[in-house]
Each structure stands twice: as structure tokens, then as C-alpha cells.
mmCIF file of C-alpha atoms in Angstrom:
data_model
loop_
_atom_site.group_PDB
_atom_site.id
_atom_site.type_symbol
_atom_site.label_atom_id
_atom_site.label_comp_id
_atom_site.label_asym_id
_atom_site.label_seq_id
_atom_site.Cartn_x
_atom_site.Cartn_y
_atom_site.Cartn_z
ATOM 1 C CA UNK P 1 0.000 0.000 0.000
ATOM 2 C CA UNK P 2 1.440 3.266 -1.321
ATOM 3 C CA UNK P 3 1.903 6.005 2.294
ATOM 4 C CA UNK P 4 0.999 9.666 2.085
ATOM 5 C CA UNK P 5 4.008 11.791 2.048
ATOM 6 C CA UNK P 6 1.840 13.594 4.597
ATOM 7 C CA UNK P 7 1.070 10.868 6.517
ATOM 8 C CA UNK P 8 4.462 10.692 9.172
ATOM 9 C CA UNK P 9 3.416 14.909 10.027
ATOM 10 C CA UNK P 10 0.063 13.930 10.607
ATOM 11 C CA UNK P 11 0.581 10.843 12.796
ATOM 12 C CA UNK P 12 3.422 12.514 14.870
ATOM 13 C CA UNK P 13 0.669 15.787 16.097
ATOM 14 C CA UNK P 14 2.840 17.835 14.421
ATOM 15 C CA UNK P 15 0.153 19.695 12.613
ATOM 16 C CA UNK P 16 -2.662 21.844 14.521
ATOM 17 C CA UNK P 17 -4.516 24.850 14.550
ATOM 18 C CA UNK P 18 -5.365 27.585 16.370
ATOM 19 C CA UNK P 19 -9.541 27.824 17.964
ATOM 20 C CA UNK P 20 -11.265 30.126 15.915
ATOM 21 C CA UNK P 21 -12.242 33.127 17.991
ATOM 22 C CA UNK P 22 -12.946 36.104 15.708
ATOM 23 C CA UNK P 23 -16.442 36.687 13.527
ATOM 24 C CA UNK P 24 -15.417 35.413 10.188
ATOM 25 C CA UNK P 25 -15.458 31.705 11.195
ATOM 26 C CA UNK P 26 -15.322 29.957 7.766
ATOM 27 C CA UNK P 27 -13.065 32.573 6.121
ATOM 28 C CA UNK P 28 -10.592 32.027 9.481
ATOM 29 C CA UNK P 29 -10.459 28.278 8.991
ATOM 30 C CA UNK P 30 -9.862 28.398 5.315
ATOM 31 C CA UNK P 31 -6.977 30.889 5.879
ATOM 32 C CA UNK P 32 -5.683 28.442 8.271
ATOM 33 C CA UNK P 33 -6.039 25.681 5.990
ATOM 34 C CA UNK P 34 -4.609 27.385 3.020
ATOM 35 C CA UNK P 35 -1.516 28.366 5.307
ATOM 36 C CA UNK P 36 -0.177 24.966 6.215
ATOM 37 C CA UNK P 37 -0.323 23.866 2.141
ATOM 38 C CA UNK P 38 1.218 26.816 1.332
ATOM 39 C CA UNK P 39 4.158 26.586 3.834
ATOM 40 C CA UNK P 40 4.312 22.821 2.938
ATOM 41 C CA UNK P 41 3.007 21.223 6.232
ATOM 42 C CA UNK P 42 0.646 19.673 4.431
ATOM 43 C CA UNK P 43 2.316 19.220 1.271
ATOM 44 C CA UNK P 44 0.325 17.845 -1.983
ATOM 45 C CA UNK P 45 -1.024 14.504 -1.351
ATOM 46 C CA UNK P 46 -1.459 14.420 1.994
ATOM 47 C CA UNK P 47 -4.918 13.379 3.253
ATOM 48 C CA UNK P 48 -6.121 16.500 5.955
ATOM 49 C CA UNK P 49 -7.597 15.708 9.187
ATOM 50 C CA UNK P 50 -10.834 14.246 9.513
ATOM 51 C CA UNK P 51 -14.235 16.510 10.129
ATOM 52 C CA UNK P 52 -14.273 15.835 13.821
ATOM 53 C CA UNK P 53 -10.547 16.280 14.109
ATOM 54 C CA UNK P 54 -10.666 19.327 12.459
ATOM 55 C CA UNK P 55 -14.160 20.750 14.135
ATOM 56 C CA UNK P 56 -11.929 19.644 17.891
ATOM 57 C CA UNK P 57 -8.661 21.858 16.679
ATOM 58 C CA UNK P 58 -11.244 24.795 15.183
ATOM 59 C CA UNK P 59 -13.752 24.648 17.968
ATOM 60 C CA UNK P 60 -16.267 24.742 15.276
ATOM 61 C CA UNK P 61 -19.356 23.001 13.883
ATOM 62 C CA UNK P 62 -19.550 20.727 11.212
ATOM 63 C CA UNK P 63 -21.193 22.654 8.463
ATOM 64 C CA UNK P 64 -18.320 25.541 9.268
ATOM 65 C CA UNK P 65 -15.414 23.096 7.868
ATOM 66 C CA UNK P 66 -17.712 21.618 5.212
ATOM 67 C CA UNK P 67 -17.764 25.197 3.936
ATOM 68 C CA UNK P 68 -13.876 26.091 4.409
ATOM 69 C CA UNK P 69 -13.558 23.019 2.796
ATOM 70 C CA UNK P 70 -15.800 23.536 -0.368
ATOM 71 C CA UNK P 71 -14.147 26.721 -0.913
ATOM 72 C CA UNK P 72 -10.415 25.505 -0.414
ATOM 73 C CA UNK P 73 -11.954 22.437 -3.233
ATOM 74 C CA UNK P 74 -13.263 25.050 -5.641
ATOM 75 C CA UNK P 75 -9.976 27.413 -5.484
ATOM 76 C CA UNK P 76 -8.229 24.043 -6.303
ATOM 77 C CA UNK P 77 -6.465 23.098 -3.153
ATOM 78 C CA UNK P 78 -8.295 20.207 -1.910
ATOM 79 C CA UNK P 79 -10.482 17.315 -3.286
ATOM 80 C CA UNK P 80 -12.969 15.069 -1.510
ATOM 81 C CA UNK P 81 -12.417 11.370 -2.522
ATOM 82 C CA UNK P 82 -15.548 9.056 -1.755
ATOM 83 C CA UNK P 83 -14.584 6.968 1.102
ATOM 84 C CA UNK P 84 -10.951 7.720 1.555
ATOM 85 C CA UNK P 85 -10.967 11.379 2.824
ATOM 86 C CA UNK P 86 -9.768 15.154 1.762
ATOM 87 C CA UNK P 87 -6.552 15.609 0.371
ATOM 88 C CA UNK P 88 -4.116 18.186 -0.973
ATOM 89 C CA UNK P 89 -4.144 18.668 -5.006
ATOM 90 C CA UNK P 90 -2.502 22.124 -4.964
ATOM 91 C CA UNK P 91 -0.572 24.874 -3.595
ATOM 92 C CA UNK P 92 -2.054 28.054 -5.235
ATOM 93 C CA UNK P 93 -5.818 28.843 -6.331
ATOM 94 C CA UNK P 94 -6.304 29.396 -9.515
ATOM 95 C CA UNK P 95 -9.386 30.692 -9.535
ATOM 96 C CA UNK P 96 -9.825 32.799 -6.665
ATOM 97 C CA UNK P 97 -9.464 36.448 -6.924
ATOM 98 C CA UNK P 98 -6.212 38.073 -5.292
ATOM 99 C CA UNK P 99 -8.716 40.681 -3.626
ATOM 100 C CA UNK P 100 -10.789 37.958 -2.150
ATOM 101 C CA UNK P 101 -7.710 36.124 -1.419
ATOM 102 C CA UNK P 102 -6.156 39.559 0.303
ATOM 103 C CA UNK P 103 -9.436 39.926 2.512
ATOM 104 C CA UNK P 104 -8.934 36.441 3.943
ATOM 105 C CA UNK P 105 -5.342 37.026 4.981
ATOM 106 C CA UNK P 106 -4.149 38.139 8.049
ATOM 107 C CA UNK P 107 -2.816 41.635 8.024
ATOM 108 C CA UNK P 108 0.376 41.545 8.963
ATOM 109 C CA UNK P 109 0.904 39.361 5.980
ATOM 110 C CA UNK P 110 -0.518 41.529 3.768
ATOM 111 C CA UNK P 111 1.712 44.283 5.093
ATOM 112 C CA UNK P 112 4.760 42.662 4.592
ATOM 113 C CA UNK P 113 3.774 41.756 0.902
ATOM 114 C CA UNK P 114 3.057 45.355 0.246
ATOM 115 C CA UNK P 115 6.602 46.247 2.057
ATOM 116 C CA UNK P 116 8.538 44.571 -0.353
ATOM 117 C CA UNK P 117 6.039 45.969 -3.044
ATOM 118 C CA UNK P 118 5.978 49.797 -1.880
ATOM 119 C CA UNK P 119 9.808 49.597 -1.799
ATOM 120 C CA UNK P 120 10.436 49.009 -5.173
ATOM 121 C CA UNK P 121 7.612 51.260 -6.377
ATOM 122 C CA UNK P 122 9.569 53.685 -4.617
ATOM 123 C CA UNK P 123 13.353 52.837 -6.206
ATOM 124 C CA UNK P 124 10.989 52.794 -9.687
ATOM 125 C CA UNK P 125 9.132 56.213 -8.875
ATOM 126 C CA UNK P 126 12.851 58.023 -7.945
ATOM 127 C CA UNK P 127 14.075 56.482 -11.379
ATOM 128 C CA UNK P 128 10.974 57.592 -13.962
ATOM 129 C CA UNK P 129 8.468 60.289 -12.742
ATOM 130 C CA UNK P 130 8.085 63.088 -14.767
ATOM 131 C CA UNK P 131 7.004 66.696 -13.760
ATOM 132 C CA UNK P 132 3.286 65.534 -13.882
ATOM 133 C CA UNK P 133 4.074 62.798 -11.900
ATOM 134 C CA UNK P 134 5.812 65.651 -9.307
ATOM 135 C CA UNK P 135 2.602 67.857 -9.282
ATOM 136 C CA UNK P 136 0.043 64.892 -8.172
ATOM 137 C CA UNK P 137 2.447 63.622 -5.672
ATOM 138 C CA UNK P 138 2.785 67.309 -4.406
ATOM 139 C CA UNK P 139 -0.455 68.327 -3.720
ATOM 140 C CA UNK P 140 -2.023 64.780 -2.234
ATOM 141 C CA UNK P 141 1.008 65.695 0.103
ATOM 142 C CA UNK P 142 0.153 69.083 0.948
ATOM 143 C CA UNK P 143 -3.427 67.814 1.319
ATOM 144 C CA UNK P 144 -1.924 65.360 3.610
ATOM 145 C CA UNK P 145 -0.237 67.850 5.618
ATOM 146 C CA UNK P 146 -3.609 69.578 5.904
ATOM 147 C CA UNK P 147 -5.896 67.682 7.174
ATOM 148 C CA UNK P 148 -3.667 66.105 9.834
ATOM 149 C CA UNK P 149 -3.299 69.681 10.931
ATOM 150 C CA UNK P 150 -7.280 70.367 11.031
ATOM 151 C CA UNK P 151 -7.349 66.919 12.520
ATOM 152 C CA UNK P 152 -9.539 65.546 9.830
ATOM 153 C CA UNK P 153 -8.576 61.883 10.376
ATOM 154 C CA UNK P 154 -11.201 60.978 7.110
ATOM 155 C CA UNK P 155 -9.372 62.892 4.963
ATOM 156 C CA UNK P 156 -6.383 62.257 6.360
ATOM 157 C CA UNK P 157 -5.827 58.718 5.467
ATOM 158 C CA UNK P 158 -7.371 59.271 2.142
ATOM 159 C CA UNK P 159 -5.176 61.944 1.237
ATOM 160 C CA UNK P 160 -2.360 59.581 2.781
ATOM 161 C CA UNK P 161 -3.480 56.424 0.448
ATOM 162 C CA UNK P 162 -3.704 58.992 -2.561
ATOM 163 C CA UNK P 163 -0.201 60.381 -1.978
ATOM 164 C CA UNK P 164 1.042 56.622 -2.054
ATOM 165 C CA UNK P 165 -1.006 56.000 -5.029
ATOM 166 C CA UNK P 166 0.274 59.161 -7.183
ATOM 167 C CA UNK P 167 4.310 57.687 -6.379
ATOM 168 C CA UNK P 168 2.833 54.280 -7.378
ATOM 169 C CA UNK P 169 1.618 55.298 -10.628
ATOM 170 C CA UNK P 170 4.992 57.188 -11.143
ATOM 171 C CA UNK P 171 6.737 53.904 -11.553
ATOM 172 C CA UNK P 172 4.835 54.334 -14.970
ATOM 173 C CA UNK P 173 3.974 50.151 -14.728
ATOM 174 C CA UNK P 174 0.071 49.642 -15.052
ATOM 175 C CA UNK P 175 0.252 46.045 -13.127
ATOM 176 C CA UNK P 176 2.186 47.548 -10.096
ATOM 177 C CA UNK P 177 -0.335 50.577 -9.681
ATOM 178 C CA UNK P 178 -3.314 47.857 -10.029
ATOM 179 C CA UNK P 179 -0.778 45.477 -7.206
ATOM 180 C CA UNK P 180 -1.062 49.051 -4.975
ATOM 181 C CA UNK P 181 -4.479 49.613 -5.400
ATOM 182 C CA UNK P 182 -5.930 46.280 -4.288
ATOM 183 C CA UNK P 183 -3.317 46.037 -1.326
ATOM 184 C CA UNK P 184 -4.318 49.195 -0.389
ATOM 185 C CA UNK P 185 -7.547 48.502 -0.179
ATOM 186 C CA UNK P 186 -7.153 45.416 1.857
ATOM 187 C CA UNK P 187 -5.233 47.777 4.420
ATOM 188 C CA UNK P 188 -7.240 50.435 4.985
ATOM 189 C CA UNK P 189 -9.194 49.388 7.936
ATOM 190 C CA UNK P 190 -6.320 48.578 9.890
ATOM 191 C CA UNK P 191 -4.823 51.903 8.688
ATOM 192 C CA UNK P 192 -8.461 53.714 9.965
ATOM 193 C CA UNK P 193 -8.034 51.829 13.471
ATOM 194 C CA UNK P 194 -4.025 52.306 13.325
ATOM 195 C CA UNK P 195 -4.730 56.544 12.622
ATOM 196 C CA UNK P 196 -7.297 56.678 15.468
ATOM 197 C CA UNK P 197 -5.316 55.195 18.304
ATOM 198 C CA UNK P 198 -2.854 58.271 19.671
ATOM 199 C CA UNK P 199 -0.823 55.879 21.204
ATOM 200 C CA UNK P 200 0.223 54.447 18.395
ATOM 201 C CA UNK P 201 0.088 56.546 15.751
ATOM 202 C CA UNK P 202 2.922 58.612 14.086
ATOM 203 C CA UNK P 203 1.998 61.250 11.123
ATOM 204 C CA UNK P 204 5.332 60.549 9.160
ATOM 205 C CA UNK P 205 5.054 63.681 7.459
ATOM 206 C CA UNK P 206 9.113 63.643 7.396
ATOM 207 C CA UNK P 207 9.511 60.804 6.147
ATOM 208 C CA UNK P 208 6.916 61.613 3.390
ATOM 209 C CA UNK P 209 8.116 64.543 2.352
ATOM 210 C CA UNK P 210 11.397 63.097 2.166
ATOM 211 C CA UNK P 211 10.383 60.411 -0.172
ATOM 212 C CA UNK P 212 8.622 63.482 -2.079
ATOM 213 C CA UNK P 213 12.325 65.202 -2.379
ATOM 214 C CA UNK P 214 14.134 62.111 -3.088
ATOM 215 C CA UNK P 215 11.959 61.187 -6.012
ATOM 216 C CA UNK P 216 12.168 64.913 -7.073
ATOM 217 C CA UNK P 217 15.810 64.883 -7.230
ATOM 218 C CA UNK P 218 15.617 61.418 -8.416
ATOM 219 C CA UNK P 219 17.864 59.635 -5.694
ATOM 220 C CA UNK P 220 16.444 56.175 -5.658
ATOM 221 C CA UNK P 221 18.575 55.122 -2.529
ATOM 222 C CA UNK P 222 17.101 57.864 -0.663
ATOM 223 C CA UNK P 223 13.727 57.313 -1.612
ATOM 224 C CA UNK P 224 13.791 53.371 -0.671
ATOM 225 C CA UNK P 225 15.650 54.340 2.329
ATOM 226 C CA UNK P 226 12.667 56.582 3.767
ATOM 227 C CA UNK P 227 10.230 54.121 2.541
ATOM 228 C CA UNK P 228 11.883 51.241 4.571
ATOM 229 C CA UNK P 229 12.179 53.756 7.806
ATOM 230 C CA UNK P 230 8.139 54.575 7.316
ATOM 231 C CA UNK P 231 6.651 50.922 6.998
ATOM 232 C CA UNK P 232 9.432 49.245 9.160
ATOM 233 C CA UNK P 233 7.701 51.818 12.530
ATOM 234 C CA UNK P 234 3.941 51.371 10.338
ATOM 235 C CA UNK P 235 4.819 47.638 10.794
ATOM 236 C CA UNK P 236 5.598 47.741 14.479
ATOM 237 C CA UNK P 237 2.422 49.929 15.296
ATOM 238 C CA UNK P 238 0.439 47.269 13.359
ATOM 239 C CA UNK P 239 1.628 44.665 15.117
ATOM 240 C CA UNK P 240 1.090 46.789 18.694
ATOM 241 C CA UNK P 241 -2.356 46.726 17.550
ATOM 242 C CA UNK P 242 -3.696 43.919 16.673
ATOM 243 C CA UNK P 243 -1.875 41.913 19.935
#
């Protein structure tokens, strides 16, 4: 009889999961799920746990991991084999939209994705704006400035996302500004918590009107080293806030 490559993890209790606790039950246990095949702990072939197993580890009911399951089946992760179990067919959905994927991740991961996305838009933005590119990036700056100073925290963080935006589409690449867009999306209720809590929140207006210079005078260096200063203390404050 031929063994599961998966099957030595599984036996051994290596693999478990974490009791759902938050309000988005089914989307929580599929991001679960869809973590452990990604990082390979359960690798393609192996057969997952069980319902009951899996409704123990969750602390969830039977028709919640008959969903997460359905939808990890559709997106082309998992298939249901009469009599013998669920197992692992893939590693990446295919069909699944990257927004839809984005909302189920957690946000820290997101944020590190858009780290290493936001610093080459800013190496990319230093290299190829052009004076139009200046004049947007400008003024959702100095809108920036303003309504942190009339403590309009609304406008605020919009101005802030559209300031971001304007140095995305600088990089003059259609795919990254459509990358930014849906990432920032994704981010901006964290950022609308992160803004409101005065404990944790830093304006950054130095930093972003140093990346505003840098990619004026074109210095790419400079403007990826501001970048990395911004979302390195962003990061921090994100993770501060969702402990």
C-alpha cells in the first residue's frame, strides 16, 4: 500500500490549529487551511484531518469546515475522494481572486507583501516620474499635511493612500499601480483603526516629504531608504495593535 508523504506529520501531532475566535469563522479556517499547504506542512497529497478532528482543533461546527472546505476544493487546493478522505491537489488557487484572497489574509501578511512591493515602487518612482508625476504627488502631500493639521482623520488617510497612489503610478507600470491599489484597499481598515489610536500613531510627514524630495531629485537610494524607515515603525504599530 502506497503512504501519504503527509502521513508521518500527521501521525506525529505535528500539525494543529489555532480555535477560531474572531467573527469570520469559515473565512478564518480556510486561511488556516490554506496556510499549512502553502508553507508545505501539508504538502500535496497528503490526506487533511478528519471533520471531527478538524471541528476539535477549530472549535467549530460541522457545516463551518464543510464550507472552508468547499471553498479551499473550488480554489483548487483540496479534493474530496468518496470513502478515503480530503486531500491536498494544490498549492495556489487558480481561480480565486487576489482581492478575495487579500481579505482572507491576516494583516500583517498583507503588510509585509506590500513592504517589499511599496519599496520598489519607490526605487521605480525616484528612477521615472516626470514633472506631472511631481505635481500629483505634491499636492495629495500638501493635502496630507492639511488635514492632519485640522485633525480631519477621514481625509487624512485618504489623502495619505492617494499620496502613495500618485508615487505608485509614477513607476509608470500599469500592473504595479493595479498590485497598490488592491493592497491598499485590503489595508485600509487597519490603517483607519491604526490613525485613530494616539498611542500608536505617528503622522510621518518627514519621512513623506522626504520620499517626495528624493523622487524629485531622483535619488532612488534615498527614496527606498525613507520608505523602509516609514513601513518598518507602520509595521511595528500594526503589530502593537492587533496583539
Amino acid at each position: 500500500m502506497f503512504k501519504n508523504k503527509g502521513d508521518d506529520q500527521m501521525n506525529s501531532g505535528r500539525i494543529s490549529f489555532q480555535t477560531v475566535q474572531r467573527r469570520q469563522i469559515v473565512d478564518d479556517v480556510v486561511e488556516q487551511l490554506q496556510k499549512k499547504i502553502s508553507l508545505g506542512e501539508l504538502p500535496i497529497g497528503a490526506q487533511i484531518p478528519t471533520e471531527p478532528e478538524l471541528m476539535a482543533q477549530f472549535g467549530v461546527g460541522r457545516s463551518t469546515i464543510r464550507e472552508a472546505v468547499r471553498v479551499l476544493a473550488h480554489a483548487g487546493l483540496l479534493e474530496k475522494r468518496q470513502g478515503h478522505g480530503t486531500f491536498v491537489i494544490g498549492t495556489m488557487s487558480t481561480q480565486e481572486p487576489l482581492d478575495d484572497r487579500l481579505r482572507r489574509a491576516e494583516v500583517l501578511d498583507v503588510y509585509e507583501v506590500r513592504f517589499m512591493l511599496e519599496v520598489e515602487i519607490a526605487r521605480l518612482a525616484a528612477e521615472r516620474r516626470d514633472e506631472n508625476d511631481l505635481v500629483h504627488i505634491r499636492e495629495s502631500l500638501e493635502l496630507r499635511n492639511k488635514h492632519l493639521a485640522e485633525g480631519d482623520n477621514k481625509l487624512f488617510l485618504e489623502a495619505d493612500i492617494a499620496f502613495h497612489f500618485a508615487v505608485a503610478a509614477a513607476t509608470k507600470n500599469p500592473i504595479v499601480v493595479d498590485l497598490y491599489q488592491t493592497f491598499s484597499e485590503v489595508l485600509r481598515v487597519a490603517l483607519v483603526r491604526h490613525t485613530a489610536d494616539p498611542e500608536l500613531h505617528h503622522d510621518y510627514t518627514e519621512q513623506h516629504i522626504k520620499l517626495y524630495e528624493a523622487i524629485r531629485d531622483q535619488d532612488s537610494k534615498a527614496a527606498v531608504t525613507y520608505t523602509v524607515q516609514h513601513l518598518e515603525r507602520t509595521k511595528r504599530e500594526l503589530e502593537q495593535l492587533i496583539r
